[in-house]
CSV table of C-alpha atoms in Angstrom, one decimal:
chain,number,residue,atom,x,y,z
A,218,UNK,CA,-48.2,-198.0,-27.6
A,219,UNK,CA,-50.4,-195.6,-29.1
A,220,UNK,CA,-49.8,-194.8,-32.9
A,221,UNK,CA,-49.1,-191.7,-34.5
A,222,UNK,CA,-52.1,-190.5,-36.6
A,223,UNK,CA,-51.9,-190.1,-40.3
A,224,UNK,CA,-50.5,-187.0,-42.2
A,225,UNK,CA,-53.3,-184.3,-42.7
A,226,UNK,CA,-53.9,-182.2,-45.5
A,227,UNK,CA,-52.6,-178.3,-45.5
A,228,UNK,CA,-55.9,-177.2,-45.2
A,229,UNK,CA,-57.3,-179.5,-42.5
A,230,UNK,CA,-54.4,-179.4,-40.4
A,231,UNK,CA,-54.7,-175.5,-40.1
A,232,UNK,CA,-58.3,-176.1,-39.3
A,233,UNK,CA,-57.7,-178.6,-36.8
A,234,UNK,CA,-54.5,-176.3,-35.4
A,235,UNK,CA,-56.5,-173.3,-34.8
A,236,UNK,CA,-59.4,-175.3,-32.9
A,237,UNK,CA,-57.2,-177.0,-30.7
A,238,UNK,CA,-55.7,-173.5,-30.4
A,239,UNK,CA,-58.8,-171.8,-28.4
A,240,UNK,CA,-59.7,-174.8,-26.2
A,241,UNK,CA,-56.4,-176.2,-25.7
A,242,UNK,CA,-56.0,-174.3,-22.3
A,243,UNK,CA,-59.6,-174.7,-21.1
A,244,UNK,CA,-59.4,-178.2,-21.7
A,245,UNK,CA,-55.6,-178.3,-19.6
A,246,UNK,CA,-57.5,-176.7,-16.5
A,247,UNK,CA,-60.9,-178.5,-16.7
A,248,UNK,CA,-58.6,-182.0,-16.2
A,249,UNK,CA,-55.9,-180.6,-13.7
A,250,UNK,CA,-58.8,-179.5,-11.4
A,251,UNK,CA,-60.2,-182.7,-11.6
A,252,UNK,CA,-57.7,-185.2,-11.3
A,253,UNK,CA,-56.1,-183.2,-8.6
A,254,UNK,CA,-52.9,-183.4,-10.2
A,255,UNK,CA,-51.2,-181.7,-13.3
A,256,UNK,CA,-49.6,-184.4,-14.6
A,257,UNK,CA,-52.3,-187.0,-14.8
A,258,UNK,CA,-54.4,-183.2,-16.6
A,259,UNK,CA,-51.8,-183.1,-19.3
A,260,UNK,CA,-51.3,-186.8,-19.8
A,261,UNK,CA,-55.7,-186.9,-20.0
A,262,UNK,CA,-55.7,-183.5,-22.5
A,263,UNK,CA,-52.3,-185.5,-24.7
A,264,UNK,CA,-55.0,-189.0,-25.3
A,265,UNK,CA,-58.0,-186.5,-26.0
A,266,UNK,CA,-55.8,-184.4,-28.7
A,267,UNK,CA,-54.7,-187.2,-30.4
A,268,UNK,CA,-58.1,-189.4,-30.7
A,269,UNK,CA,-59.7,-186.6,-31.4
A,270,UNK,CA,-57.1,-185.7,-34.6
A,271,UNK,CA,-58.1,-189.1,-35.6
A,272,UNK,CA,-61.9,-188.5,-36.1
A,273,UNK,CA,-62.1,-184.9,-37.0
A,274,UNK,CA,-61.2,-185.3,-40.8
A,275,UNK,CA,-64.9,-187.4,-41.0
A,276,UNK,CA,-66.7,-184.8,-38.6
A,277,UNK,CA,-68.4,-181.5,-39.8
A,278,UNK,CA,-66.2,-178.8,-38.1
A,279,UNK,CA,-69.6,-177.7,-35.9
A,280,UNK,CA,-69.7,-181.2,-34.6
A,281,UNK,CA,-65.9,-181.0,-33.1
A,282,UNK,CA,-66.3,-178.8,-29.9
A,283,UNK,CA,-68.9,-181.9,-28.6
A,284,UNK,CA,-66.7,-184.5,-30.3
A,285,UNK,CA,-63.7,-183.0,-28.2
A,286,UNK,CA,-65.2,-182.5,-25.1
A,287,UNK,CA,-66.4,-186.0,-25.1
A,288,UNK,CA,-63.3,-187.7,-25.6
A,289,UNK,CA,-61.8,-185.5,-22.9
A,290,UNK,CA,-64.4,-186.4,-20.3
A,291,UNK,CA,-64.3,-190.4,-21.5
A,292,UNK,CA,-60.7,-190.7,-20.4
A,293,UNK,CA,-59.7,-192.9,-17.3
A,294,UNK,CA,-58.0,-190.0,-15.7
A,295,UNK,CA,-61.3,-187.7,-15.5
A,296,UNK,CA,-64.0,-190.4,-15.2
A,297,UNK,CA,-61.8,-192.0,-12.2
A,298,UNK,CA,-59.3,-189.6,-10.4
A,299,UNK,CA,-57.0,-191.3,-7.9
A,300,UNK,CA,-57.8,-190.5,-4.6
A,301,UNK,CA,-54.9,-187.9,-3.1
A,302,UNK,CA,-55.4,-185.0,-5.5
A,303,UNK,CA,-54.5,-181.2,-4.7
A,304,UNK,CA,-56.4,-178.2,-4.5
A,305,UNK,CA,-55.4,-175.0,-3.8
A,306,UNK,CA,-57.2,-173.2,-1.3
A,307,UNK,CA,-59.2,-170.9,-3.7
A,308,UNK,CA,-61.1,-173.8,-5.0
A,309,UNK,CA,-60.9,-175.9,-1.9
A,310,UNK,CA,-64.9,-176.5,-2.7
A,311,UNK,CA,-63.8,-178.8,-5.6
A,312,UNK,CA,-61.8,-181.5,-3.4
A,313,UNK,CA,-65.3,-181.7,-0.9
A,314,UNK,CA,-67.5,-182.8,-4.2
A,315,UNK,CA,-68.2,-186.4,-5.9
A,316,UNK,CA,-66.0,-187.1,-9.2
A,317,UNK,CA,-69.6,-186.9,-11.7
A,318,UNK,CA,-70.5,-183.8,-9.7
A,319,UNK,CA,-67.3,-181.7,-10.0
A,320,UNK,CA,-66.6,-182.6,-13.8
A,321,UNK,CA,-70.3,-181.4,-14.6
A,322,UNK,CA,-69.4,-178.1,-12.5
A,323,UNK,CA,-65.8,-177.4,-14.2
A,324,UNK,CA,-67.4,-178.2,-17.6
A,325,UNK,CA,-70.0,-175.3,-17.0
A,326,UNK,CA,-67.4,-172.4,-15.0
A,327,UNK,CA,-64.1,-173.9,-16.5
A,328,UNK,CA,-65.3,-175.4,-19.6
A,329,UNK,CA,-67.8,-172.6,-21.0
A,330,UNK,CA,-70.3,-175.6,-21.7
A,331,UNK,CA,-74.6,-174.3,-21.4
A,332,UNK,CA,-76.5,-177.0,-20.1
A,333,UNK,CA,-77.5,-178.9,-23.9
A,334,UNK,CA,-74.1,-179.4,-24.4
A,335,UNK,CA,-73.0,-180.2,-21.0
A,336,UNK,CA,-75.7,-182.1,-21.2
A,337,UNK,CA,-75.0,-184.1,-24.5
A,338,UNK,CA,-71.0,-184.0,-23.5
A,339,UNK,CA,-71.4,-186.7,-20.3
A,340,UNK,CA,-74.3,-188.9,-21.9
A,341,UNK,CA,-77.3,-186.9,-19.7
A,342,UNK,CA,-80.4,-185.7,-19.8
A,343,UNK,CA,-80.5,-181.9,-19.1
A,344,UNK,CA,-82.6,-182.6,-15.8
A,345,UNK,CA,-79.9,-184.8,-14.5
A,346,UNK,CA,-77.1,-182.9,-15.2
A,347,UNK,CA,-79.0,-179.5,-13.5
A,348,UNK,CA,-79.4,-181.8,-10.3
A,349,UNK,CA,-75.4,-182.4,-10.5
A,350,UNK,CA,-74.9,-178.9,-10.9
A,351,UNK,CA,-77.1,-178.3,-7.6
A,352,UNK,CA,-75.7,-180.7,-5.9
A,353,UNK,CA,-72.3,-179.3,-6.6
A,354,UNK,CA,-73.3,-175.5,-6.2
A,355,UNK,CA,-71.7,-174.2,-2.8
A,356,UNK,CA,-74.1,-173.3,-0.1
A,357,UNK,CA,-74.0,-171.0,2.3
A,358,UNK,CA,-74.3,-171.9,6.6
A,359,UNK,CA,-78.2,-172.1,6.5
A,360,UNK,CA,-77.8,-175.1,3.3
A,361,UNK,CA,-78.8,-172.3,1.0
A,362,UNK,CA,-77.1,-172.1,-2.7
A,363,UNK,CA,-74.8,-169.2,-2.2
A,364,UNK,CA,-74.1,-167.0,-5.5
A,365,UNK,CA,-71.5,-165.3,-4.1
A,366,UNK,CA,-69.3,-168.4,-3.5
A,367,UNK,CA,-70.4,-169.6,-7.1
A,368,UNK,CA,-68.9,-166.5,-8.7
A,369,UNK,CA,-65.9,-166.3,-6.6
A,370,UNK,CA,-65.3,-170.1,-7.5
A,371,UNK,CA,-66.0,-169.3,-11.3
A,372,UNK,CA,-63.8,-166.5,-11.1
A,373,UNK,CA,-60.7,-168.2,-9.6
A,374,UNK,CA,-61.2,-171.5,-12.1
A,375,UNK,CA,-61.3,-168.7,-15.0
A,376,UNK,CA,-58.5,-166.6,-13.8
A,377,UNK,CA,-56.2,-170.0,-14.2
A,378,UNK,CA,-57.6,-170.3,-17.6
A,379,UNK,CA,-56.7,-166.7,-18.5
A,380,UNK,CA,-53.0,-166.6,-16.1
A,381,UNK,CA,-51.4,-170.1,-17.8
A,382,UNK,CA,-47.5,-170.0,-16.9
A,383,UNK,CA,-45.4,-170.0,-20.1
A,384,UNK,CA,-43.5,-173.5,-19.3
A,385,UNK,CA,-47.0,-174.5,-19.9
A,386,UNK,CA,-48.4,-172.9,-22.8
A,387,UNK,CA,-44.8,-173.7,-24.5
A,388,UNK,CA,-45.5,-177.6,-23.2
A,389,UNK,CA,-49.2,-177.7,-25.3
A,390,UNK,CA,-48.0,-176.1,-28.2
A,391,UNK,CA,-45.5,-178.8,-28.6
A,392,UNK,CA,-48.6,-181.0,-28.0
A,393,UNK,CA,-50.4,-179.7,-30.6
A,394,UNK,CA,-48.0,-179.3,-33.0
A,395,UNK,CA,-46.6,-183.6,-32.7
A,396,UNK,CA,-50.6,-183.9,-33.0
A,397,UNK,CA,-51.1,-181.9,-36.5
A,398,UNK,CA,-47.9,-183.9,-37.8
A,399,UNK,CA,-48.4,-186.8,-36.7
A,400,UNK,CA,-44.8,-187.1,-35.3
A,401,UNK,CA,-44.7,-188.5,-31.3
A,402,UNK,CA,-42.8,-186.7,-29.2
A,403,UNK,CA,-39.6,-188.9,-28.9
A,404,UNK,CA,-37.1,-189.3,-25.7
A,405,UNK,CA,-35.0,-186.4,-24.8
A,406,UNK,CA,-31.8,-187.5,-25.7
A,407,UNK,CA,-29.2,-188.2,-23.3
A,408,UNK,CA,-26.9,-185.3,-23.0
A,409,UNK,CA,-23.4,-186.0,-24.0
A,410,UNK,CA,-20.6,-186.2,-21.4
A,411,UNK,CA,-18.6,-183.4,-20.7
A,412,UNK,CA,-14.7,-183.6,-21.6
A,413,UNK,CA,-12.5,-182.7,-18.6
A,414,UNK,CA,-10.4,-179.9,-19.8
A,415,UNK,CA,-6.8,-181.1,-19.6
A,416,UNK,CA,-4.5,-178.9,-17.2
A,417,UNK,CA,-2.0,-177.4,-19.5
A,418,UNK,CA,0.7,-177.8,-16.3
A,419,UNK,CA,0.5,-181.2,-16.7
A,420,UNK,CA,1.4,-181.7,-20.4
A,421,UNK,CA,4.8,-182.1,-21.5
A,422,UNK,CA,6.6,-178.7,-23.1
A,423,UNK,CA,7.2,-178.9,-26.6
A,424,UNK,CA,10.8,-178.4,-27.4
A,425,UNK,CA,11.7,-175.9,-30.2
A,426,UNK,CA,12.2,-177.6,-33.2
A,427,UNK,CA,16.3,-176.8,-33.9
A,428,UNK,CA,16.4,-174.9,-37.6
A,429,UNK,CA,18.0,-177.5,-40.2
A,430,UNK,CA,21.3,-175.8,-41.4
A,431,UNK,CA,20.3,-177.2,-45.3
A,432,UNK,CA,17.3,-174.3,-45.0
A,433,UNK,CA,19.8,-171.3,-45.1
A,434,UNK,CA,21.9,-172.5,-47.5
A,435,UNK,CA,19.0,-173.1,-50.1
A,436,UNK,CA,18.2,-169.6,-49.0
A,437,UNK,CA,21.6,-168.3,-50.0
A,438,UNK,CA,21.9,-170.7,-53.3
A,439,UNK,CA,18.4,-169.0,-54.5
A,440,UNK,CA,19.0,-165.5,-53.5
A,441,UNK,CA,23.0,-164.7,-54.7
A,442,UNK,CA,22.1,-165.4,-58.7
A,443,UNK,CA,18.7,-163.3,-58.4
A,444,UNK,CA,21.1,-160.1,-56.9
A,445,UNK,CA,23.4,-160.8,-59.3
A,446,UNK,CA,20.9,-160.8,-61.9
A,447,UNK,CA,19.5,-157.8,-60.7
A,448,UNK,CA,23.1,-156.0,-60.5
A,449,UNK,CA,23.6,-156.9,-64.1
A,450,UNK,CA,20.5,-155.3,-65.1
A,451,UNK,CA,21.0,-151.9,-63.6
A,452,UNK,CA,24.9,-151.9,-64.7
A,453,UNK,CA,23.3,-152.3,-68.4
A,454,UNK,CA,20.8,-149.7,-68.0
A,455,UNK,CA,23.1,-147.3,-66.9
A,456,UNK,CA,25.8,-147.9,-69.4
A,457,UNK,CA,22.9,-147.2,-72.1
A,458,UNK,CA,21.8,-144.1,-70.7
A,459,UNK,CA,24.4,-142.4,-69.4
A,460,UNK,CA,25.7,-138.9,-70.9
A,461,UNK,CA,29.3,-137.6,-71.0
A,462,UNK,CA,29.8,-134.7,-68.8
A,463,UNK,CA,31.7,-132.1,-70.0
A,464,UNK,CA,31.8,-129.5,-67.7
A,465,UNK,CA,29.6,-127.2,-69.1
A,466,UNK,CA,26.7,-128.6,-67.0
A,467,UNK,CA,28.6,-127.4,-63.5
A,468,UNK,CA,29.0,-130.9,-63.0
A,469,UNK,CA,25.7,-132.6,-63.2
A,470,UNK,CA,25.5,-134.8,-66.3
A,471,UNK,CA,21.8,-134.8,-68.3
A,472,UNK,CA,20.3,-138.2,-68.9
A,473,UNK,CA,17.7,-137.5,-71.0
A,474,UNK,CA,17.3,-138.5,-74.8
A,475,UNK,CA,16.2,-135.5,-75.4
A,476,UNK,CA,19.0,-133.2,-77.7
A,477,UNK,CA,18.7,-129.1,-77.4
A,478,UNK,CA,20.5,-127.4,-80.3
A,479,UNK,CA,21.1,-123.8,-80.4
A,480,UNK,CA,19.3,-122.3,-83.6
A,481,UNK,CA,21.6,-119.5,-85.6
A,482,UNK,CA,19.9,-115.9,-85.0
A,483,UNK,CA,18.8,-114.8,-88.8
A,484,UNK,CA,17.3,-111.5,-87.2
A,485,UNK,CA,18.8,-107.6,-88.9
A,486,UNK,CA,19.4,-105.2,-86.7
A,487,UNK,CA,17.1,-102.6,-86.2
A,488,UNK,CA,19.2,-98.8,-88.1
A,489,UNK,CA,18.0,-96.0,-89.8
A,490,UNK,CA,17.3,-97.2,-93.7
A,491,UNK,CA,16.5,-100.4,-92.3
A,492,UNK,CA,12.6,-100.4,-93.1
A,493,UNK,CA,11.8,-100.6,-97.0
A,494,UNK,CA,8.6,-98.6,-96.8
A,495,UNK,CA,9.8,-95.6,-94.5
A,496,UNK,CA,10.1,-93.3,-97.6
A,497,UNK,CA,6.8,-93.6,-98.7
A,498,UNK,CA,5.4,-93.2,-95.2
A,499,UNK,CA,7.9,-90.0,-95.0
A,500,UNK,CA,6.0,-88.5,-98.7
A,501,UNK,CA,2.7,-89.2,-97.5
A,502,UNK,CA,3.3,-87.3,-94.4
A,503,UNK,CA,4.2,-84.4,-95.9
A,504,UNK,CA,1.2,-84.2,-98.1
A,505,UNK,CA,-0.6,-81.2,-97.7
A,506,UNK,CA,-3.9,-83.2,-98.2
A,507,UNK,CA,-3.2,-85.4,-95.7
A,508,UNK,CA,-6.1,-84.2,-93.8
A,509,UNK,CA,-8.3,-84.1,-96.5
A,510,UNK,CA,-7.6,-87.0,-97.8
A,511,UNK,CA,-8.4,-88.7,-93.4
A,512,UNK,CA,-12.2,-86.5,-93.7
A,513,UNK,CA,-12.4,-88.3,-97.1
A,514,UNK,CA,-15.9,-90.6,-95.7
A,515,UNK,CA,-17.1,-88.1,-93.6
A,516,UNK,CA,-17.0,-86.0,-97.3
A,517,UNK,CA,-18.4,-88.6,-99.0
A,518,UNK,CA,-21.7,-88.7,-97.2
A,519,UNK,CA,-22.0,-85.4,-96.8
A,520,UNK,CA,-22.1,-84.9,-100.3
A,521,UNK,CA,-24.1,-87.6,-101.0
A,522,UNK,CA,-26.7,-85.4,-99.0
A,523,UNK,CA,-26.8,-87.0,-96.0
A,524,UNK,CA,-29.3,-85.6,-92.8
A,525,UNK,CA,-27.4,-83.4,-90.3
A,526,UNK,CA,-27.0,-84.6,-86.9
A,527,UNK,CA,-29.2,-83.1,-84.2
A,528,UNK,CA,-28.4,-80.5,-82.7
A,529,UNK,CA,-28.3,-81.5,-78.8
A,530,UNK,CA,-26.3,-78.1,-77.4
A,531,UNK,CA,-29.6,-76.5,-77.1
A,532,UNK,CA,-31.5,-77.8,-73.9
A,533,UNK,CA,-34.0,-80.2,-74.9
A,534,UNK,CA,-38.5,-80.1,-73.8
A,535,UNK,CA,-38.5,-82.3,-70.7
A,536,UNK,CA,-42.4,-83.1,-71.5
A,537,UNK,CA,-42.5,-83.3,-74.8
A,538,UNK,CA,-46.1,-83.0,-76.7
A,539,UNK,CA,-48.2,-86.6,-77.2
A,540,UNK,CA,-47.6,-87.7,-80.7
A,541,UNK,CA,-51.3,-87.5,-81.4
A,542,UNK,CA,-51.4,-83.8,-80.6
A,543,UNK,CA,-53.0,-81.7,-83.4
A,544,UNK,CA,-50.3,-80.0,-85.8
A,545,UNK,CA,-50.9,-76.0,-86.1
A,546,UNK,CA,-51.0,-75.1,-89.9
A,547,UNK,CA,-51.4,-72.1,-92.3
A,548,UNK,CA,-54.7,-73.0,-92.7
A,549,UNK,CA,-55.7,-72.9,-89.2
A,550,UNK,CA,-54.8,-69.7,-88.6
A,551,UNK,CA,-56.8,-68.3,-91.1
């Protein structure tokens, strides 16, 4: 059993997360198309993750593409594929081609590797790895290398790169993640049985539970002293408040503690003689100086020499000269 790598720090784990990241699915394709299978792909990519996560922590970070690559194409599953893989139709050519041949082509088209790091990835010199790639380039009916068939073969191995179903992408993130934490993916566990529901026909009926006599009469031995109680209280409020009716209310009696008495009316009748100051208001008005005596102000400030009031019944200028105008005097008429 493989063990679980060691906790990584914050820092090194993102590092490590975000390059597995962008080559997680080229590396997924590069082993399914070359084992044949998916399963034995996945299983190749799961070893590669995980001895990689154990070397990357002592590796510069421009060393890890080649580091990674490297483990991936060391694995048992990529060096020697079991005979019996499958390939679809689009990349038929891949099934016709020697194991070293078609990992050194799906490195360059599926991989993204140039020829130096293709190269330095399978342990070749760049001359022997650009005689695999020959070898392994399709050719047309005359033995020629045909481009077009290259392209179309890049194309399709690229287009499975770019077009990776969901179930699968979920499947390597889960990869990835057990890899950064260190945690192996345990066992599913086994699901729990269902319950049958029981068929409600088939269990007994309850029987209603019959209502104990002792319950009503605790009910009456609590609730006949609180109405008493009650009555009691309303008897005495009434008795303190109520108000002898004496017919003069038409019947209704007034409970409120409120008393109205009448008050006695001290108020003379009005009659001639009844006003103390009429017979000086009688001598004044027959004064013969009564109006002299009303015009007294008016008297006052005339006397004083007060100015006279304007004279408005005569129609008034209605342009009336500036105030700056020159005044006409005796003087300048002579």
């Amino acid at each position: 059993m493989m063990a679980a790598p060691a906790p990584l720090s914050p820092a090194a784990a993102n590092a490590l997360s975000a390059f597995l990241r962008g080559v997680e699915r080229r590396a997924l394709v590069v082993s399914e198309l070359q084992a044949g299978d998916a399963g034995i792909g996945e299983r190749a990519v799961a070893v590669a993750m995980r001895a990689f996560a154990g070397h990357a922590t002592h590796l510069l970070m421009a060393e890890w593409p080649a580091r990674f690559w490297g483990l991936l194409c060391s694995t048992p599953q990529l060096l020697n594929p079991p005979v019996g893989g499958y390939w679809p139709a689009d990349v038929a050519h891949l099934q016709q081609l020697a194991p070293a041949e078609r990992l050194a082509l799906l490195l360059r088209i599926g991989g993204g590797l140039d020829e130096a790091a293709a190269s330095a990835v399978l342990g070749v010199d760049p001359a022997a790895y650009r005689q695999a790639l020959a070898t392994a380039c399709p050719v047309d009916a005359q033995g020629n290398p045909d481009a077009g068939a290259w392209r179309a073969l890049a194309e399709q191995v690229q287009g499975q790169v770019r077009d990776l179903s969901q179930p699968r992408l979920h499947q390597l993130e889960q990869l990835r993640e057990s890899v950064i934490s260190g945690v192996l993916p345990g066992k599913p566990t086994p699901a729990q049985p269902i319950s049958t529901p029981v068929d409600d026909r088939r269990r007994p009926a309850r029987r209603p539970r019959p209502h104990s006599p002792w319950s009503l009469l605790t009910w009456l031995l609590l609730c006949v002293p609180l109405l008493m109680l009650v009555a009691v209280g309303i008897w005495w409020w009434r008795s303190q408040h109520a108000v002898v009716d004496d017919g003069s209310s038409g019947g209704l009696a007034d409970h409120s503690p409120v008393q109205v008495e009448a008050l006695p009316d001290d108020s003379s009748p009005a009659g001639p003689g009844a006003d103390p100051h009429a017979a000086s208001d009688a001598a004044m008005l027959a004064d013969p100086e009564l109006a002299l005596a009303r015009d007294a102000d008016f008297l006052a400030w005339y006397a004083a020499g007060g100015p006279l009031p304007v004279d408005e019944s005569q129609p008034q200028p209605s342009h009336p000269e500036p105030a700056g105008a020159a005044l006409e005097t005796v003087d300048a008429e002579n």
